[in-house]
Short mmCIF file of C-alpha atoms in Angstrom, two decimals:
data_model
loop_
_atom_site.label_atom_id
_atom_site.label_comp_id
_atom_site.label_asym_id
_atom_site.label_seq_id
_atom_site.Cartn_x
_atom_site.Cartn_y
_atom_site.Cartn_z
CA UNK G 1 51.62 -43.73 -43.97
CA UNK G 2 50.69 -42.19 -47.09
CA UNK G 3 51.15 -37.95 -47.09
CA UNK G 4 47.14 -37.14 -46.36
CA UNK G 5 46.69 -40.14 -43.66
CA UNK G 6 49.28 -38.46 -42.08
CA UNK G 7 49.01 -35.04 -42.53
CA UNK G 8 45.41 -36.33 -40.75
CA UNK G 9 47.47 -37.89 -37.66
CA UNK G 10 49.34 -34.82 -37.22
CA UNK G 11 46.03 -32.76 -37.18
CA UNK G 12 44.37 -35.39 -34.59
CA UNK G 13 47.61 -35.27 -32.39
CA UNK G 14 47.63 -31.64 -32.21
CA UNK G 15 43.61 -31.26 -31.94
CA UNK G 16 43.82 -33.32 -28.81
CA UNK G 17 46.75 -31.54 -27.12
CA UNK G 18 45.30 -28.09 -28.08
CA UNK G 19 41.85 -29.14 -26.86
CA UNK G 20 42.98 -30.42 -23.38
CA UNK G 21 46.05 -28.61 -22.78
CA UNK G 22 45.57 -25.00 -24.51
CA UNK G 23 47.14 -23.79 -27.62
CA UNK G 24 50.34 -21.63 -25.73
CA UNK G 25 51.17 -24.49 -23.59
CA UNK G 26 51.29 -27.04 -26.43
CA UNK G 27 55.17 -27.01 -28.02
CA UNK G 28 55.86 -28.45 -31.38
CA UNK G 29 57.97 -30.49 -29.85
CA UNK G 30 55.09 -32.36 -28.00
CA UNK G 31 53.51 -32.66 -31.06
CA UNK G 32 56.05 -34.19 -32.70
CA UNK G 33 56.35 -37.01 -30.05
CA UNK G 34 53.36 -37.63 -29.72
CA UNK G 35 52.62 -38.07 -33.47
CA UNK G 36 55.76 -39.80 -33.49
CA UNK G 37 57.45 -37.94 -36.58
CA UNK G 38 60.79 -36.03 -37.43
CA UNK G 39 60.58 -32.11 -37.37
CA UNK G 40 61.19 -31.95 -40.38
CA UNK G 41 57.87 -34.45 -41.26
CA UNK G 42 55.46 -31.47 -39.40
CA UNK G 43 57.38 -28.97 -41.12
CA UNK G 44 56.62 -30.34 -44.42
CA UNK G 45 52.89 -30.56 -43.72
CA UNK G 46 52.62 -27.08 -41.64
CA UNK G 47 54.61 -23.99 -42.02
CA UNK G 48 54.03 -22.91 -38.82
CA UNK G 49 52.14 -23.67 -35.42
CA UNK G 50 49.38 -21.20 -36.65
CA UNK G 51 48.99 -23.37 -39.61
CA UNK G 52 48.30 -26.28 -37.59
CA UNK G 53 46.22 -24.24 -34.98
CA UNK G 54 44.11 -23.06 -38.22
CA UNK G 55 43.78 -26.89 -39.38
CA UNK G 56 42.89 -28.13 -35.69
CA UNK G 57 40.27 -25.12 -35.63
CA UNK G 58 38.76 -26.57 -39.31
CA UNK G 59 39.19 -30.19 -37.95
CA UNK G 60 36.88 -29.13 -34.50
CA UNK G 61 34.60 -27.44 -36.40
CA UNK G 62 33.70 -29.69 -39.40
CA UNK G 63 33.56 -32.58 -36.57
CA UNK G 64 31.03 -30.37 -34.57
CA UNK G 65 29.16 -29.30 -37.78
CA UNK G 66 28.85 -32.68 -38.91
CA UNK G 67 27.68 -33.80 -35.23
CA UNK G 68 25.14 -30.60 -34.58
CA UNK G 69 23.68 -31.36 -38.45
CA UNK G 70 23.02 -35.44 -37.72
CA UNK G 71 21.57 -34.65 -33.90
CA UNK G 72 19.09 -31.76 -35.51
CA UNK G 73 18.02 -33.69 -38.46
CA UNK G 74 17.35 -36.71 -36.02
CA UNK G 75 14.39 -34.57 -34.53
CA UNK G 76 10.96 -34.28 -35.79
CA UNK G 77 9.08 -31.75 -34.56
CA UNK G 78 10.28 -28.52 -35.05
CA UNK G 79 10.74 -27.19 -31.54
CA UNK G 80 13.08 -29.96 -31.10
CA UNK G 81 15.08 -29.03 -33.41
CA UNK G 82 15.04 -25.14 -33.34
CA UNK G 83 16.24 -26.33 -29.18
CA UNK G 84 18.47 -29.21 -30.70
CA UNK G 85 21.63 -27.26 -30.46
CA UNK G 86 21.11 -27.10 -26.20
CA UNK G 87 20.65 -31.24 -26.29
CA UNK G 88 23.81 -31.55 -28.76
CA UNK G 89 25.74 -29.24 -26.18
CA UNK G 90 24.57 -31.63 -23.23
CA UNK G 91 25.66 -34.97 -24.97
CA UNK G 92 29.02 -33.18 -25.63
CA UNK G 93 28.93 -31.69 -22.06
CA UNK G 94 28.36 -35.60 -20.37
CA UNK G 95 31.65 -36.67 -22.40
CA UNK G 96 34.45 -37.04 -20.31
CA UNK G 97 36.71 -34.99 -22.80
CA UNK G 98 34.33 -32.14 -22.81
CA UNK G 99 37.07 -28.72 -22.43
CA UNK G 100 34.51 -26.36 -23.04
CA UNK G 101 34.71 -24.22 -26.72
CA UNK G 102 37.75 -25.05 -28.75
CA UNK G 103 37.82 -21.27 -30.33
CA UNK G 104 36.65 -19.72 -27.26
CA UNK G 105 39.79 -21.61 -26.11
CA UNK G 106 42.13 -20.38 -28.51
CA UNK G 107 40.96 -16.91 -28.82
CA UNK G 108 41.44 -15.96 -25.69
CA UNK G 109 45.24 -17.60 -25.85
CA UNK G 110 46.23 -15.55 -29.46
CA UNK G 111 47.26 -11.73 -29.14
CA UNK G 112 44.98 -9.41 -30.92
CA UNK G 113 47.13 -9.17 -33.87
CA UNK G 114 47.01 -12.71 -34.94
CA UNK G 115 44.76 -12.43 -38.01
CA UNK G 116 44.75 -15.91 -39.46
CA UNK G 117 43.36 -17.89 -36.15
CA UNK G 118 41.31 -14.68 -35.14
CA UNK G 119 39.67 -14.49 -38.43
CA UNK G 120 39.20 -18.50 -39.06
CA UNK G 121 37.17 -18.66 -35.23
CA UNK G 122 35.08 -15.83 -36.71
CA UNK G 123 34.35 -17.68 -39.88
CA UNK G 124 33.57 -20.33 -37.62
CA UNK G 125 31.08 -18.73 -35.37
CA UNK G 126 29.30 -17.05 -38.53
CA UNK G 127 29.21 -20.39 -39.73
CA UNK G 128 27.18 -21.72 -36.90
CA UNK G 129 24.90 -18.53 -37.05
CA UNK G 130 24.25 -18.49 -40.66
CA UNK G 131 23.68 -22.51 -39.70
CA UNK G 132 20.73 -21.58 -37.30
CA UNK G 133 19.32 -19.21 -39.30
CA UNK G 134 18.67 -21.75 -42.03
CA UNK G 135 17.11 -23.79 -39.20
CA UNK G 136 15.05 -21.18 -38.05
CA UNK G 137 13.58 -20.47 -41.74
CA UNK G 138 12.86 -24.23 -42.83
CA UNK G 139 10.94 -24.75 -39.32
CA UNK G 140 9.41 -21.23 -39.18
CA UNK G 141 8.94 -20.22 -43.01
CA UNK G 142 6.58 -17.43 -41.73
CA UNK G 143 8.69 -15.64 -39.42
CA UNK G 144 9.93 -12.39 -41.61
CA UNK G 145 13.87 -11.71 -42.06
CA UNK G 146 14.27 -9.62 -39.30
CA UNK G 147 12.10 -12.21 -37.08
CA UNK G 148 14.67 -15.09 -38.30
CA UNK G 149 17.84 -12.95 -37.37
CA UNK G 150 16.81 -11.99 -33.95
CA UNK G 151 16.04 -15.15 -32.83
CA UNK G 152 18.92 -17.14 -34.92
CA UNK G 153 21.39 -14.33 -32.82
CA UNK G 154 19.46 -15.29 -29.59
CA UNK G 155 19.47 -19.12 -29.35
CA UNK G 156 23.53 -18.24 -30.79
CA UNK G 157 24.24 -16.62 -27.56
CA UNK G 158 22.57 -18.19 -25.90
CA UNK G 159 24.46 -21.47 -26.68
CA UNK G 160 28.01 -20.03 -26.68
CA UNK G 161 27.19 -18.89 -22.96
CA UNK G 162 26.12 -22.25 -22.21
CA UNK G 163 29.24 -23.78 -23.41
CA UNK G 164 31.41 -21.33 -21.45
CA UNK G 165 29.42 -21.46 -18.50
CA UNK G 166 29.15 -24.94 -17.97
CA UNK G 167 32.77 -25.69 -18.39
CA UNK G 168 33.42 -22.65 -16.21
CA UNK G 169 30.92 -24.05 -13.80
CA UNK G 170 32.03 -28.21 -14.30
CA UNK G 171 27.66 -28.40 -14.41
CA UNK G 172 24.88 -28.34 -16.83
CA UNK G 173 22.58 -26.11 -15.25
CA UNK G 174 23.60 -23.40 -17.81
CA UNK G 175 22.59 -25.49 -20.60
CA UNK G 176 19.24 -26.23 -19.46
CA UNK G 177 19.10 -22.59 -18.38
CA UNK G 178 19.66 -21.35 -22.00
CA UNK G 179 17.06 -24.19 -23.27
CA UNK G 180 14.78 -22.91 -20.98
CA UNK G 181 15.09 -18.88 -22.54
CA UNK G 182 15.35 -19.47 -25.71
CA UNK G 183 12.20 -21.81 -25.69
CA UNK G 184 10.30 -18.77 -24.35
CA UNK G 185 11.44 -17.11 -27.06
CA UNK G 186 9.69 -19.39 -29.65
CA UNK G 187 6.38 -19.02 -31.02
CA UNK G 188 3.51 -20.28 -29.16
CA UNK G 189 2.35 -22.19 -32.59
CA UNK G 190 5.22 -24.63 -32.68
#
């Protein structure tokens, strides 16, 4: 395997252990059976466990990015795509896999002090806000700044509590419930 291919394996090995078992309970040495690689291989590619949670955190993210960003420009009509986000959150919700948030996850399994994962999940969450705000300004061009913000921060907390909630709850009545408010939180016009 050439060095990037499998510095990729070693990233998909981990993301799928991390995902469904949970960052603390996940040991490198898991890892590096699974992946089916010497120590000393991982070690080459990752200094540390935080560098590979930091990598698997990235990997999630672009993956979900990448997904969210194909389902919304699917869409048409504006409303269906300032709501997209809820729909994306249901296909992911119907997958078997589905663990809930993968930096939810993680965050609440780092101690406070650990600055590298803490600040990459918050990257990643601004990320997906600054992402909805450029949503809400190409389908509502009208809307002034402050306008965009609050409802870009509203259909963003929504969502995260109806990812939480409906792994918490194994149902999707919290995602339809958060579809449901922040639609009444849209324009009338759209």
């Amino acid at each position: 395997m050439k060095k990037l291919e499998l510095r990729d394996h070693i990233i998909k090995i981990a993301s799928d252990l991390f995902y469904s078992n949970g960052y603390n309970a996940t040991g490198i040495n898991e890892i590096i059976a699974k992946a089916d690689i010497a120590k000393a291989t991982l070690y080459s590619h990752f200094k540390s466990k935080d560098e590979l949670c930091v990598a698997y955190l990235k990997n999630m993210h672009n993956s979900f990015m990448n997904g969210l960003d194909a389902f919304i420009k699917s869409k048409n009509e504006a409303k269906q795509q300032l709501l997209g986000i809820f729909d994306f959150l249901r296909e992911l919700y119907i997958k078997p896999d589905f663990n809930g948030c993968w930096a939810i996850k993680c965050i609440a399994e780092i101690g406070s002090n650990n600055n590298a994962i803490r600040q990459e999940i918050q990257n990643q969450k601004l990320n997906l806000l600054a992402y909805l705000k450029k949503l809400i300004e190409n389908n509502l061009p009208n809307n002034s700044i402050a306008e965009t913000e609050k409802l870009a921060n509203a259909i963003y907390l929504l969502y995260e509590s109806a990812i939480s909630e409906s792994h918490l709850q194994q149902n999707d009545w919290p995602i339809y419930s958060a579809k449901s408010l922040a639609k009444q939180l849209m324009p009338i016009n759209i």
